[in-house]
């Protein structure tokens, strides 16, 4: 038996299914579900596009950082992170110390299909969405790739992805 897996932390680019899969997993395991974006919105009393517009991205990254420190000190959660959590290596280090970190991935076309009709992501708000996804993904790819546990989600249902994460969790225990 290895060390106990306390939290499950889902990272990955926008539109890779972190929130949907996270909610499913939490239900299956009887753990608390925490959606970092939703919690930041609730605490700030405004949606993420307004936080970006009124306070700027660096302020949002600081909010994320503080929330990571808070959540990493707790147990029994499935945590869906915002896509930019990997930008600060301290975030991944804190989460790695507290649980199983899994990176979900998807091809740019799949991501586009999933986010095409949504308006709550300021980083994809203007211009050619597919090009933006490609550019941002290319820049961040090394950061996502550095996460030891990877689950590609193309062509998989949220249930399938949850199953794969459960298998990773069993192996890690
Ligand atoms: C971001 C991803 C978003 C949200 C914010 C910034 C990013 O979360 O935190 O818009 O930098 O990739 P989702 O990955 O849940 O869309």
Short mmCIF file of C-alpha atoms and ligand atoms in Angstrom, two decimals:
data_model
loop_
_atom_site.label_atom_id
_atom_site.label_comp_id
_atom_site.label_asym_id
_atom_site.label_seq_id
_atom_site.Cartn_x
_atom_site.Cartn_y
_atom_site.Cartn_z
CA UNK A 1 0.00 0.00 0.00
CA UNK A 2 1.33 3.44 -0.93
CA UNK A 3 0.42 6.69 0.73
CA UNK A 4 -3.24 7.56 0.95
CA UNK A 5 -4.62 9.65 -1.91
CA UNK A 6 -6.36 12.52 -0.23
CA UNK A 7 -7.59 14.73 -3.05
CA UNK A 8 -8.06 14.30 -6.77
CA UNK A 9 -6.97 17.39 -8.66
CA UNK A 10 -7.94 17.85 -12.31
CA UNK A 11 -5.84 20.17 -14.42
CA UNK A 12 -5.74 20.73 -18.17
CA UNK A 13 -6.64 23.22 -20.85
CA UNK A 14 -10.04 24.91 -21.11
CA UNK A 15 -12.70 22.57 -22.47
CA UNK A 16 -11.01 19.32 -21.48
CA UNK A 17 -13.91 18.43 -19.17
CA UNK A 18 -12.38 19.10 -15.75
CA UNK A 19 -15.60 20.39 -14.15
CA UNK A 20 -17.94 17.82 -15.66
CA UNK A 21 -15.69 14.89 -14.92
CA UNK A 22 -14.83 16.27 -11.48
CA UNK A 23 -18.47 16.48 -10.48
CA UNK A 24 -19.03 12.89 -11.62
CA UNK A 25 -15.98 11.61 -9.79
CA UNK A 26 -16.89 13.36 -6.56
CA UNK A 27 -20.33 11.77 -6.69
CA UNK A 28 -18.91 8.32 -7.37
CA UNK A 29 -16.41 8.58 -4.51
CA UNK A 30 -18.56 10.49 -2.04
CA UNK A 31 -16.02 13.33 -1.93
CA UNK A 32 -16.62 17.08 -1.96
CA UNK A 33 -16.50 18.72 -5.37
CA UNK A 34 -14.72 22.06 -5.64
CA UNK A 35 -14.72 24.03 -8.88
CA UNK A 36 -11.99 26.65 -8.45
CA UNK A 37 -13.39 29.06 -11.06
CA UNK A 38 -16.87 28.90 -9.54
CA UNK A 39 -15.55 29.41 -6.02
CA UNK A 40 -13.49 32.43 -7.07
CA UNK A 41 -16.55 33.90 -8.81
CA UNK A 42 -18.68 33.31 -5.75
CA UNK A 43 -16.17 34.90 -3.39
CA UNK A 44 -15.48 37.87 -5.66
CA UNK A 45 -19.17 38.32 -6.39
CA UNK A 46 -18.57 38.57 -10.13
CA UNK A 47 -17.95 36.35 -13.14
CA UNK A 48 -14.41 35.65 -14.37
CA UNK A 49 -14.65 37.88 -17.48
CA UNK A 50 -15.40 40.81 -15.15
CA UNK A 51 -12.54 39.90 -12.82
CA UNK A 52 -10.19 39.89 -15.83
CA UNK A 53 -11.63 43.16 -17.18
CA UNK A 54 -11.77 45.08 -13.92
CA UNK A 55 -8.79 43.71 -12.00
CA UNK A 56 -6.61 42.14 -14.67
CA UNK A 57 -5.25 38.65 -15.22
CA UNK A 58 -2.39 38.96 -12.65
CA UNK A 59 -4.97 39.67 -9.93
CA UNK A 60 -6.93 36.57 -10.99
CA UNK A 61 -3.74 34.48 -10.86
CA UNK A 62 -3.13 35.69 -7.30
CA UNK A 63 -6.68 34.67 -6.34
CA UNK A 64 -6.02 31.23 -7.83
CA UNK A 65 -2.74 30.96 -5.95
CA UNK A 66 -4.37 31.78 -2.61
CA UNK A 67 -7.16 29.31 -3.24
CA UNK A 68 -4.68 26.54 -4.11
CA UNK A 69 -2.94 27.05 -0.78
CA UNK A 70 -6.25 26.88 1.02
CA UNK A 71 -7.54 23.78 -0.79
CA UNK A 72 -4.22 21.93 -0.63
CA UNK A 73 -4.49 22.05 3.14
CA UNK A 74 -7.80 20.14 3.07
CA UNK A 75 -8.68 16.52 2.32
CA UNK A 76 -11.44 14.55 0.66
CA UNK A 77 -12.03 16.76 -2.35
CA UNK A 78 -12.18 16.46 -6.09
CA UNK A 79 -10.86 19.79 -7.36
CA UNK A 80 -11.44 21.10 -10.89
CA UNK A 81 -8.82 23.76 -11.58
CA UNK A 82 -8.90 26.63 -14.06
CA UNK A 83 -6.84 25.95 -17.17
CA UNK A 84 -4.12 28.41 -16.16
CA UNK A 85 -3.26 26.78 -12.86
CA UNK A 86 -0.12 25.25 -14.41
CA UNK A 87 1.35 28.71 -15.07
CA UNK A 88 2.64 28.85 -11.50
CA UNK A 89 4.70 25.74 -10.66
CA UNK A 90 4.02 26.29 -6.95
CA UNK A 91 0.37 25.44 -7.59
CA UNK A 92 1.21 22.00 -8.97
CA UNK A 93 3.76 21.38 -6.23
CA UNK A 94 1.20 22.14 -3.52
CA UNK A 95 -1.43 19.95 -5.13
CA UNK A 96 1.01 17.11 -5.81
CA UNK A 97 1.80 17.05 -2.10
CA UNK A 98 -1.86 16.68 -1.21
CA UNK A 99 -3.28 14.28 -3.72
CA UNK A 100 -3.42 12.79 -7.18
CA UNK A 101 -2.98 15.39 -9.93
CA UNK A 102 -4.37 14.32 -13.30
CA UNK A 103 -4.05 16.31 -16.52
CA UNK A 104 -6.94 16.02 -19.00
CA UNK A 105 -6.13 16.82 -22.62
CA UNK A 106 -7.94 17.17 -25.93
CA UNK A 107 -7.12 18.17 -29.50
CA UNK A 108 -7.79 21.80 -30.48
CA UNK A 109 -10.79 20.79 -32.65
CA UNK A 110 -12.37 18.91 -29.75
CA UNK A 111 -11.79 21.88 -27.46
CA UNK A 112 -13.37 24.20 -30.02
CA UNK A 113 -16.47 21.99 -30.24
CA UNK A 114 -16.82 22.07 -26.47
CA UNK A 115 -16.31 25.82 -25.98
CA UNK A 116 -17.77 27.17 -29.24
CA UNK A 117 -21.01 28.46 -27.76
CA UNK A 118 -19.70 29.56 -24.40
CA UNK A 119 -18.92 33.13 -23.40
CA UNK A 120 -17.35 32.83 -19.96
CA UNK A 121 -13.73 32.42 -21.00
CA UNK A 122 -12.03 35.81 -21.39
CA UNK A 123 -8.90 34.33 -22.99
CA UNK A 124 -10.98 33.02 -25.93
CA UNK A 125 -13.41 35.93 -26.10
CA UNK A 126 -12.21 37.80 -29.18
CA UNK A 127 -10.97 36.81 -32.62
CA UNK A 128 -10.56 33.38 -34.16
CA UNK A 129 -11.25 30.91 -31.35
CA UNK A 130 -9.50 27.93 -32.97
CA UNK A 131 -6.35 29.97 -33.61
CA UNK A 132 -6.38 31.23 -30.02
CA UNK A 133 -6.79 27.69 -28.70
CA UNK A 134 -3.89 26.51 -30.87
CA UNK A 135 -1.57 29.36 -29.83
CA UNK A 136 -2.31 29.18 -26.12
CA UNK A 137 -2.17 25.40 -26.07
CA UNK A 138 1.19 25.39 -27.90
CA UNK A 139 2.64 27.83 -25.36
CA UNK A 140 1.35 25.86 -22.39
CA UNK A 141 1.90 22.35 -23.72
CA UNK A 142 5.21 21.74 -21.86
CA UNK A 143 3.51 22.71 -18.59
CA UNK A 144 0.61 20.30 -19.12
CA UNK A 145 2.94 17.56 -20.37
CA UNK A 146 4.98 17.78 -17.17
CA UNK A 147 2.06 16.41 -15.11
CA UNK A 148 2.82 12.69 -14.53
CA UNK A 149 -0.76 11.40 -14.96
CA UNK A 150 -2.39 12.15 -18.33
CA UNK A 151 -5.85 11.29 -19.63
CA UNK A 152 -6.59 12.19 -23.29
CA UNK A 153 -10.34 12.83 -23.56
CA UNK A 154 -10.97 12.95 -27.33
CA UNK A 155 -13.86 10.68 -28.24
CA UNK A 156 -14.52 9.76 -24.60
CA UNK A 157 -17.62 10.51 -22.54
CA UNK A 158 -17.26 12.14 -19.14
CA UNK A 159 -18.10 8.73 -17.63
CA UNK A 160 -15.24 7.09 -19.59
CA UNK A 161 -12.80 9.75 -18.42
CA UNK A 162 -13.96 9.34 -14.83
CA UNK A 163 -13.37 5.57 -15.11
CA UNK A 164 -9.80 6.15 -16.28
CA UNK A 165 -9.11 8.47 -13.40
CA UNK A 166 -10.53 5.93 -10.95
CA UNK A 167 -8.13 3.35 -12.40
CA UNK A 168 -5.20 5.75 -11.93
CA UNK A 169 -6.32 6.33 -8.38
CA UNK A 170 -6.45 2.60 -7.66
CA UNK A 171 -2.92 2.20 -9.04
CA UNK A 172 -1.69 5.10 -6.93
CA UNK A 173 -3.02 3.65 -3.69
C1 LIG B 1 -8.26 30.02 -17.89
C2 LIG B 1 -9.17 28.98 -17.83
C3 LIG B 1 -10.51 29.16 -17.24
C4 LIG B 1 -10.53 30.29 -16.21
C5 LIG B 1 -9.97 31.53 -16.80
C6 LIG B 1 -8.54 31.36 -17.31
C7 LIG B 1 -6.93 29.77 -18.49
O1 LIG B 1 -10.89 27.93 -16.61
O2 LIG B 1 -9.81 29.94 -15.05
O3 LIG B 1 -10.84 31.92 -17.85
O4 LIG B 1 -6.01 30.60 -18.29
O5 LIG B 1 -6.77 28.72 -19.16
P1 LIG B 1 -11.42 26.63 -17.43
O6 LIG B 1 -10.22 25.83 -17.81
O7 LIG B 1 -12.28 25.93 -16.44
O8 LIG B 1 -12.19 27.14 -18.60
#
